[in-house]
Amino acid sequence: DGNKFGTLFGVFLPCLQNILGVILFIRVPWIVGQAGVLVTTSIIFLCVFTTTMTTLSMSALATNGKIPGGGPYAIVTQALGPELGGAVGVLFYLGTTVAATMYILGGVEAAYASFDLLTYTPIENAENCENVTV
């Protein structure tokens, strides 16, 4: 019993770290600038609604008998069958892959901004530059 994380450290804090991760803090100002405050707020509420419905669905599936090892994919496969479980597994894999890519890009962008690597340095003498492509 001492090896279990519990609700706070096993569920709540990892989800909170994921939600309030690098993507939210880097992209929200850009989205507000492009779409406006009302549309950005609507997008965030839509995401919260989708996450809540997914959490409630997974909770309903998880309480439907003994949980095998394998995480959410195994729960869906056991409860809904291998056909739907395979489709959800492919979507889960693609979503995780895209999320990891976005986290890496967001981390690199934050590092560039933190170390002032995005500064523009103009060329002093443009006449001496040959083979410059844009």
Coordinates of N, CA, C and O in Angstrom, one line a residue:
D1 N 0.8 -1.2 0.0 CA 0.0 0.0 0.0 C 0.9 1.3 0.0 O 0.4 2.3 -0.4
G2 N 2.1 1.2 0.5 CA 3.0 2.3 0.5 C 3.5 2.7 -0.9 O 4.0 3.8 -1.0
N3 N 3.4 1.8 -1.9 CA 3.9 2.1 -3.2 C 2.9 2.8 -4.1 O 3.3 3.3 -5.2
K4 N 1.7 3.0 -3.7 CA 0.7 3.6 -4.5 C 0.8 5.1 -4.3 O 1.1 5.7 -3.3
F5 N 0.5 5.8 -5.4 CA 0.5 7.3 -5.4 C -0.7 7.9 -4.8 O -0.7 9.0 -4.3
G6 N -1.9 7.3 -5.0 CA -3.1 7.9 -4.5 C -3.7 8.9 -5.5 O -3.2 9.1 -6.6
T7 N -4.8 9.5 -5.0 CA -5.5 10.4 -5.9 C -4.8 11.7 -6.2 O -4.7 12.1 -7.4
L8 N -4.2 12.3 -5.2 CA -3.5 13.6 -5.4 C -2.2 13.4 -6.2 O -2.1 14.1 -7.3
F9 N -1.3 12.6 -5.8 CA 0.0 12.5 -6.5 C -0.1 11.5 -7.7 O 0.8 11.6 -8.6
G10 N -1.1 10.7 -7.8 CA -1.2 9.8 -9.0 C -2.1 10.2 -10.1 O -1.9 9.8 -11.2
V11 N -3.1 11.0 -9.7 CA -4.0 11.5 -10.7 C -4.1 13.0 -10.9 O -3.8 13.5 -12.0
F12 N -4.3 13.7 -9.8 CA -4.6 15.1 -9.9 C -3.4 15.9 -10.4 O -3.4 16.7 -11.3
L13 N -2.2 15.7 -9.7 CA -1.0 16.5 -10.1 C -0.5 16.2 -11.5 O -0.1 17.1 -12.2
P14 N -0.4 14.9 -11.9 CA 0.0 14.7 -13.3 C -0.9 15.3 -14.3 O -0.4 15.8 -15.3
C15 N -2.2 15.2 -14.1 CA -3.2 15.8 -15.0 C -3.0 17.3 -15.0 O -3.1 18.0 -16.1
L16 N -2.8 17.9 -13.9 CA -2.7 19.4 -13.8 C -1.4 19.8 -14.5 O -1.4 20.8 -15.2
Q17 N -0.3 19.1 -14.3 CA 0.9 19.4 -15.0 C 0.8 19.3 -16.5 O 1.3 20.1 -17.3
N18 N 0.0 18.3 -17.0 CA -0.2 18.2 -18.4 C -1.1 19.3 -18.9 O -0.8 19.9 -20.0
I19 N -2.2 19.7 -18.2 CA -3.1 20.7 -18.7 C -2.4 22.1 -18.7 O -2.5 22.9 -19.6
L20 N -1.7 22.4 -17.6 CA -1.0 23.7 -17.5 C 0.5 23.6 -17.9 O 1.3 24.3 -17.4
G21 N 0.7 22.8 -18.9 CA 2.0 22.6 -19.5 C 2.5 23.7 -20.4 O 1.9 24.8 -20.5
V22 N 3.5 23.4 -21.1 CA 4.2 24.4 -21.9 C 3.3 24.9 -23.0 O 3.4 26.1 -23.4
I23 N 2.4 24.1 -23.6 CA 1.6 24.5 -24.7 C 0.6 25.6 -24.3 O 0.4 26.6 -25.0
L24 N 0.0 25.4 -23.1 CA -1.0 26.4 -22.7 C -0.3 27.8 -22.5 O -0.8 28.8 -23.0
F25 N 0.8 27.9 -21.9 CA 1.4 29.2 -21.6 C 2.1 29.8 -22.8 O 2.2 31.0 -22.9
I26 N 2.5 29.0 -23.7 CA 3.1 29.6 -24.9 C 2.1 30.0 -26.0 O 2.2 31.0 -26.7
R27 N 1.0 29.2 -26.1 CA 0.1 29.3 -27.2 C -1.1 30.2 -26.9 O -1.7 30.8 -27.9
V28 N -1.6 30.3 -25.7 CA -2.8 31.1 -25.4 C -2.6 32.6 -25.8 O -3.6 33.1 -26.4
P29 N -1.5 33.3 -25.5 CA -1.5 34.6 -26.0 C -1.5 34.8 -27.5 O -2.2 35.7 -28.0
W30 N -1.0 33.9 -28.2 CA -1.0 33.9 -29.7 C -2.5 33.7 -30.2 O -3.0 34.3 -31.1
I31 N -3.2 32.7 -29.5 CA -4.6 32.4 -29.9 C -5.4 33.6 -29.6 O -6.3 34.0 -30.4
V32 N -5.2 34.3 -28.5 CA -6.0 35.5 -28.1 C -5.8 36.6 -29.2 O -6.7 37.2 -29.6
G33 N -4.5 36.7 -29.6 CA -4.2 37.7 -30.6 C -4.8 37.4 -31.9 O -5.3 38.3 -32.7
Q34 N -5.0 36.2 -32.3 CA -5.5 35.8 -33.6 C -7.0 35.7 -33.6 O -7.7 36.1 -34.5
A35 N -7.6 35.1 -32.5 CA -9.0 34.9 -32.5 C -9.9 35.7 -31.5 O -11.1 35.8 -31.7
G36 N -9.2 36.4 -30.6 CA -9.9 37.2 -29.6 C -10.2 36.5 -28.3 O -10.1 35.3 -28.2
V37 N -10.6 37.2 -27.3 CA -10.8 36.7 -26.0 C -12.0 35.7 -26.0 O -11.9 34.7 -25.4
L38 N -13.1 36.1 -26.6 CA -14.3 35.3 -26.5 C -14.1 33.9 -27.2 O -14.5 32.9 -26.6
V39 N -13.5 33.9 -28.4 CA -13.3 32.6 -29.1 C -12.3 31.8 -28.3 O -12.4 30.6 -28.2
T40 N -11.2 32.4 -27.7 CA -10.2 31.7 -27.0 C -10.9 31.1 -25.7 O -10.6 29.9 -25.4
T41 N -11.7 31.8 -25.0 CA -12.4 31.3 -23.9 C -13.3 30.1 -24.3 O -13.4 29.1 -23.6
S42 N -14.0 30.3 -25.4 CA -14.8 29.2 -25.9 C -14.0 27.9 -26.2 O -14.5 26.8 -25.9
I43 N -12.9 28.1 -26.8 CA -12.0 27.0 -27.1 C -11.6 26.3 -25.8 O -11.6 25.0 -25.7
I44 N -11.2 27.0 -24.8 CA -10.7 26.5 -23.5 C -11.9 25.7 -22.9 O -11.7 24.6 -22.4
F45 N -13.1 26.3 -22.9 CA -14.2 25.6 -22.3 C -14.6 24.4 -23.0 O -15.0 23.4 -22.5
L46 N -14.5 24.4 -24.4 CA -14.7 23.2 -25.2 C -13.7 22.1 -24.8 O -14.1 20.9 -24.7
C47 N -12.5 22.5 -24.6 CA -11.4 21.5 -24.2 C -11.7 20.9 -22.8 O -11.6 19.7 -22.6
V48 N -12.1 21.8 -21.9 CA -12.5 21.3 -20.6 C -13.6 20.4 -20.6 O -13.6 19.3 -20.0
F49 N -14.7 20.7 -21.4 CA -15.8 19.8 -21.5 C -15.4 18.5 -22.1 O -15.8 17.4 -21.6
T50 N -14.6 18.5 -23.2 CA -14.2 17.2 -23.8 C -13.3 16.4 -22.8 O -13.5 15.2 -22.7
T51 N -12.5 17.0 -22.1 CA -11.7 16.3 -21.1 C -12.5 15.7 -20.0 O -12.3 14.6 -19.5
T52 N -13.5 16.5 -19.5 CA -14.4 16.0 -18.5 C -15.2 14.8 -19.0 O -15.4 13.8 -18.2
M53 N -15.8 14.9 -20.2 CA -16.5 13.7 -20.7 C -15.6 12.5 -20.9 O -16.1 11.4 -20.6
T54 N -14.4 12.7 -21.3 CA -13.5 11.6 -21.5 C -13.2 10.9 -20.1 O -13.1 9.7 -20.0
T55 N -13.0 11.8 -19.1 CA -12.7 11.3 -17.8 C -13.9 10.5 -17.2 O -13.7 9.4 -16.6
L56 N -15.1 11.0 -17.4 CA -16.2 10.3 -16.9 C -16.4 9.0 -17.6 O -16.8 8.0 -17.0
S57 N -16.2 9.0 -18.9 CA -16.3 7.7 -19.7 C -15.3 6.7 -19.2 O -15.6 5.5 -19.1
M58 N -14.0 7.1 -19.0 CA -13.0 6.2 -18.6 C -13.3 5.7 -17.1 O -13.1 4.6 -16.8
S59 N -13.9 6.6 -16.3 CA -14.3 6.2 -15.0 C -15.4 5.1 -15.0 O -15.4 4.1 -14.3
A60 N -16.3 5.3 -15.9 CA -17.4 4.3 -16.1 C -16.9 3.0 -16.6 O -17.3 1.9 -16.1
L61 N -15.9 3.0 -17.5 CA -15.3 1.8 -18.0 C -14.5 1.1 -16.9 O -14.4 -0.1 -16.8
A62 N -13.7 1.9 -16.2 CA -12.8 1.4 -15.2 C -13.6 0.7 -14.0 O -13.0 -0.2 -13.4
T63 N -14.8 1.1 -13.7 CA -15.5 0.5 -12.6 C -16.4 -0.7 -13.1 O -17.2 -1.2 -12.4
N64 N -16.1 -1.1 -14.3 CA -16.9 -2.2 -14.9 C -16.2 -3.5 -14.8 O -16.1 -4.3 -15.8
G65 N -15.6 -3.8 -13.7 CA -15.0 -5.1 -13.5 C -13.5 -4.9 -13.2 O -13.0 -3.9 -12.9
K66 N -12.8 -6.1 -13.2 CA -11.3 -6.1 -12.9 C -10.5 -5.4 -14.0 O -10.8 -5.7 -15.2
I67 N -9.6 -4.6 -13.6 CA -8.8 -3.8 -14.5 C -7.5 -4.6 -14.8 O -6.7 -4.9 -13.9
P68 N -7.2 -5.0 -16.1 CA -6.0 -5.6 -16.4 C -4.9 -4.6 -16.6 O -5.1 -3.4 -16.7
G69 N -3.6 -5.1 -16.6 CA -2.5 -4.2 -16.9 C -2.6 -3.7 -18.3 O -3.2 -4.3 -19.2
G70 N -2.1 -2.5 -18.6 CA -2.1 -2.0 -20.0 C -2.6 -0.6 -20.1 O -2.7 -0.1 -21.2
G71 N -3.1 0.0 -19.0 CA -3.6 1.4 -19.1 C -4.9 1.5 -19.7 O -5.7 0.6 -19.8
P72 N -5.2 2.7 -20.3 CA -6.5 3.0 -20.8 C -6.8 2.2 -22.1 O -8.0 1.9 -22.3
Y73 N -5.8 1.8 -22.8 CA -6.1 1.0 -24.0 C -6.7 -0.3 -23.6 O -7.6 -0.8 -24.2
A74 N -6.1 -1.0 -22.6 CA -6.6 -2.3 -22.1 C -8.0 -2.2 -21.5 O -8.8 -3.1 -21.7
I75 N -8.3 -1.1 -20.9 CA -9.6 -0.9 -20.3 C -10.7 -0.8 -21.4 O -11.7 -1.4 -21.4
V76 N -10.4 0.0 -22.4 CA -11.3 0.2 -23.6 C -11.5 -1.1 -24.3 O -12.6 -1.5 -24.7
T77 N -10.4 -1.8 -24.6 CA -10.4 -3.1 -25.3 C -11.3 -4.1 -24.6 O -12.1 -4.8 -25.1
Q78 N -11.1 -4.2 -23.2 CA -11.9 -5.2 -22.4 C -13.3 -4.8 -22.4 O -14.2 -5.7 -22.5
A79 N -13.7 -3.5 -22.3 CA -15.0 -3.1 -22.1 C -15.8 -3.1 -23.4 O -17.0 -3.4 -23.5
L80 N -15.2 -2.6 -24.5 CA -15.9 -2.4 -25.8 C -15.5 -3.3 -26.9 O -16.1 -3.2 -28.0
G81 N -14.6 -4.2 -26.6 CA -14.2 -5.2 -27.7 C -13.0 -4.8 -28.4 O -12.5 -3.7 -28.4
P82 N -12.4 -5.8 -29.1 CA -11.1 -5.5 -29.8 C -11.2 -4.6 -31.0 O -10.2 -3.9 -31.3
E83 N -12.3 -4.6 -31.7 CA -12.4 -3.7 -32.9 C -12.4 -2.3 -32.5 O -11.6 -1.5 -33.0
L84 N -13.3 -1.9 -31.5 CA -13.3 -0.5 -31.1 C -12.0 -0.2 -30.3 O -11.5 0.9 -30.3
G85 N -11.6 -1.1 -29.5 CA -10.3 -0.9 -28.8 C -9.1 -0.7 -29.6 O -8.3 0.2 -29.3
G86 N -9.1 -1.4 -30.8 CA -8.0 -1.1 -31.7 C -8.1 0.3 -32.3 O -7.1 1.0 -32.5
A87 N -9.3 0.7 -32.7 CA -9.5 2.0 -33.3 C -9.1 3.1 -32.2 O -8.4 4.1 -32.6
V88 N -9.5 2.9 -31.0 CA -9.2 3.9 -30.0 C -7.7 3.9 -29.7 O -7.0 4.9 -29.4
G89 N -7.1 2.7 -29.8 CA -5.6 2.6 -29.5 C -4.8 3.3 -30.6 O -3.8 4.0 -30.3
V90 N -5.2 3.3 -31.8 CA -4.6 4.0 -32.9 C -4.7 5.5 -32.7 O -3.7 6.3 -32.8
L91 N -5.9 5.9 -32.3 CA -6.1 7.4 -32.0 C -5.3 7.8 -30.8 O -4.8 8.9 -30.8
F92 N -5.3 7.0 -29.8 CA -4.5 7.3 -28.6 C -3.0 7.4 -28.9 O -2.3 8.3 -28.5
Y93 N -2.5 6.5 -29.7 CA -1.1 6.5 -30.2 C -0.8 7.8 -30.9 O 0.2 8.5 -30.7
L94 N -1.7 8.2 -31.9 CA -1.5 9.4 -32.7 C -1.5 10.6 -31.9 O -0.7 11.6 -32.0
G95 N -2.5 10.7 -31.0 CA -2.6 11.8 -30.1 C -1.4 12.0 -29.2 O -0.9 13.1 -29.0
T96 N -0.9 10.9 -28.6 CA 0.3 11.0 -27.8 C 1.5 11.4 -28.6 O 2.3 12.2 -28.1
T97 N 1.6 10.9 -29.8 CA 2.7 11.3 -30.6 C 2.7 12.8 -31.0 O 3.7 13.5 -30.9
V98 N 1.5 13.3 -31.4 CA 1.4 14.7 -31.7 C 1.6 15.6 -30.4 O 2.3 16.6 -30.5
A99 N 1.1 15.1 -29.3 CA 1.3 15.9 -28.0 C 2.8 16.0 -27.7 O 3.3 17.0 -27.3
A100 N 3.5 14.9 -27.8 CA 4.9 14.9 -27.5 C 5.7 15.8 -28.4 O 6.6 16.5 -28.0
T101 N 5.3 15.8 -29.7 CA 6.0 16.7 -30.6 C 5.7 18.2 -30.3 O 6.6 19.0 -30.3
M102 N 4.5 18.5 -29.9 CA 4.2 19.8 -29.6 C 4.9 20.3 -28.3 O 5.3 21.4 -28.1
Y103 N 5.0 19.3 -27.3 CA 5.7 19.7 -26.1 C 7.2 19.9 -26.4 O 7.8 20.8 -25.8
I104 N 7.8 19.2 -27.3 CA 9.2 19.4 -27.6 C 9.4 20.7 -28.3 O 10.3 21.5 -28.0
L105 N 8.5 21.0 -29.3 CA 8.6 22.3 -30.0 C 8.3 23.5 -29.0 O 9.0 24.5 -29.1
G106 N 7.4 23.3 -28.1 CA 7.1 24.4 -27.1 C 8.3 24.6 -26.2 O 8.7 25.7 -25.8
G107 N 8.9 23.5 -25.8 CA 10.1 23.6 -24.9 C 11.3 24.3 -25.6 O 12.0 25.1 -25.0
V108 N 11.5 23.9 -26.9 CA 12.6 24.6 -27.6 C 12.3 26.1 -27.8 O 13.1 26.9 -27.7
E109 N 11.0 26.4 -28.1 CA 10.6 27.8 -28.3 C 10.8 28.6 -27.0 O 11.3 29.7 -27.0
A110 N 10.5 28.0 -25.8 CA 10.7 28.6 -24.6 C 12.2 28.8 -24.3 O 12.6 29.8 -23.7
A111 N 13.0 27.8 -24.6 CA 14.4 28.0 -24.4 C 15.0 29.1 -25.3 O 15.8 29.8 -24.8
Y112 N 14.6 29.1 -26.5 CA 15.0 30.2 -27.4 C 14.7 31.6 -26.9 O 15.5 32.5 -26.9
A113 N 13.4 31.7 -26.4 CA 13.0 33.0 -25.8 C 13.7 33.3 -24.5 O 14.1 34.5 -24.3
S114 N 14.0 32.3 -23.7 CA 14.7 32.5 -22.4 C 16.1 33.0 -22.6 O 16.6 33.8 -21.9
F115 N 16.8 32.4 -23.6 CA 18.2 32.7 -23.8 C 18.4 33.8 -24.9 O 19.5 33.9 -25.4
D116 N 17.3 34.4 -25.3 CA 17.4 35.5 -26.3 C 18.0 35.1 -27.6 O 18.9 35.8 -28.1
L117 N 17.7 33.9 -28.1 CA 18.2 33.4 -29.3 C 17.4 33.8 -30.5 O 17.8 33.5 -31.6
L118 N 16.3 34.5 -30.3 CA 15.4 34.9 -31.4 C 15.6 36.3 -31.9 O 14.8 36.9 -32.6
T119 N 16.7 36.9 -31.5 CA 17.0 38.3 -31.8 C 17.4 38.4 -33.3 O 18.0 37.5 -33.9
Y120 N 17.0 39.5 -33.9 CA 17.3 39.7 -35.3 C 18.6 40.5 -35.4 O 18.7 41.6 -34.8
T121 N 19.5 40.1 -36.2 CA 20.8 40.8 -36.4 C 20.8 41.2 -37.8 O 21.0 40.4 -38.7
P122 N 20.7 42.5 -38.1 CA 20.7 42.9 -39.5 C 22.1 42.8 -40.1 O 23.1 42.9 -39.4
I123 N 22.1 42.6 -41.4 CA 23.4 42.6 -42.1 C 23.9 44.0 -42.3 O 23.2 44.9 -42.8
E124 N 25.1 44.3 -41.9 CA 25.7 45.6 -42.0 C 25.9 46.1 -43.4 O 25.4 47.1 -43.8
N125 N 26.6 45.3 -44.2 CA 27.0 45.7 -45.5 C 26.4 44.7 -46.5 O 27.0 43.7 -46.8
A126 N 25.2 44.9 -47.0 CA 24.5 44.0 -47.9 C 25.2 43.8 -49.3 O 25.0 42.8 -50.0
E127 N 26.0 44.8 -49.7 CA 26.6 44.7 -51.0 C 27.6 43.6 -51.1 O 27.9 43.0 -52.2
N128 N 28.3 43.3 -50.0 CA 29.3 42.2 -50.0 C 28.8 40.8 -49.8 O 29.5 39.9 -49.8
C129 N 27.5 40.7 -49.7 CA 26.9 39.4 -49.4 C 26.5 38.7 -50.8 O 25.7 39.3 -51.5
E130 N 27.1 37.6 -51.1 CA 26.8 36.9 -52.3 C 26.2 35.5 -51.8 O 26.4 35.1 -50.7
N131 N 25.4 35.0 -52.7 CA 24.7 33.7 -52.4 C 23.8 33.7 -51.2 O 23.8 32.8 -50.5
V132 N 23.1 34.8 -51.0 CA 22.2 34.9 -49.9 C 20.8 34.5 -50.4 O 20.3 35.1 -51.4
T133 N 20.2 33.5 -49.8 CA 18.9 33.1 -50.2 C 17.9 33.3 -49.1 O 18.3 33.2 -47.9
V134 N 16.7 33.5 -49.5 CA 15.6 33.6 -48.4 C 14.6 32.6 -48.6 O 14.1 32.3 -49.7

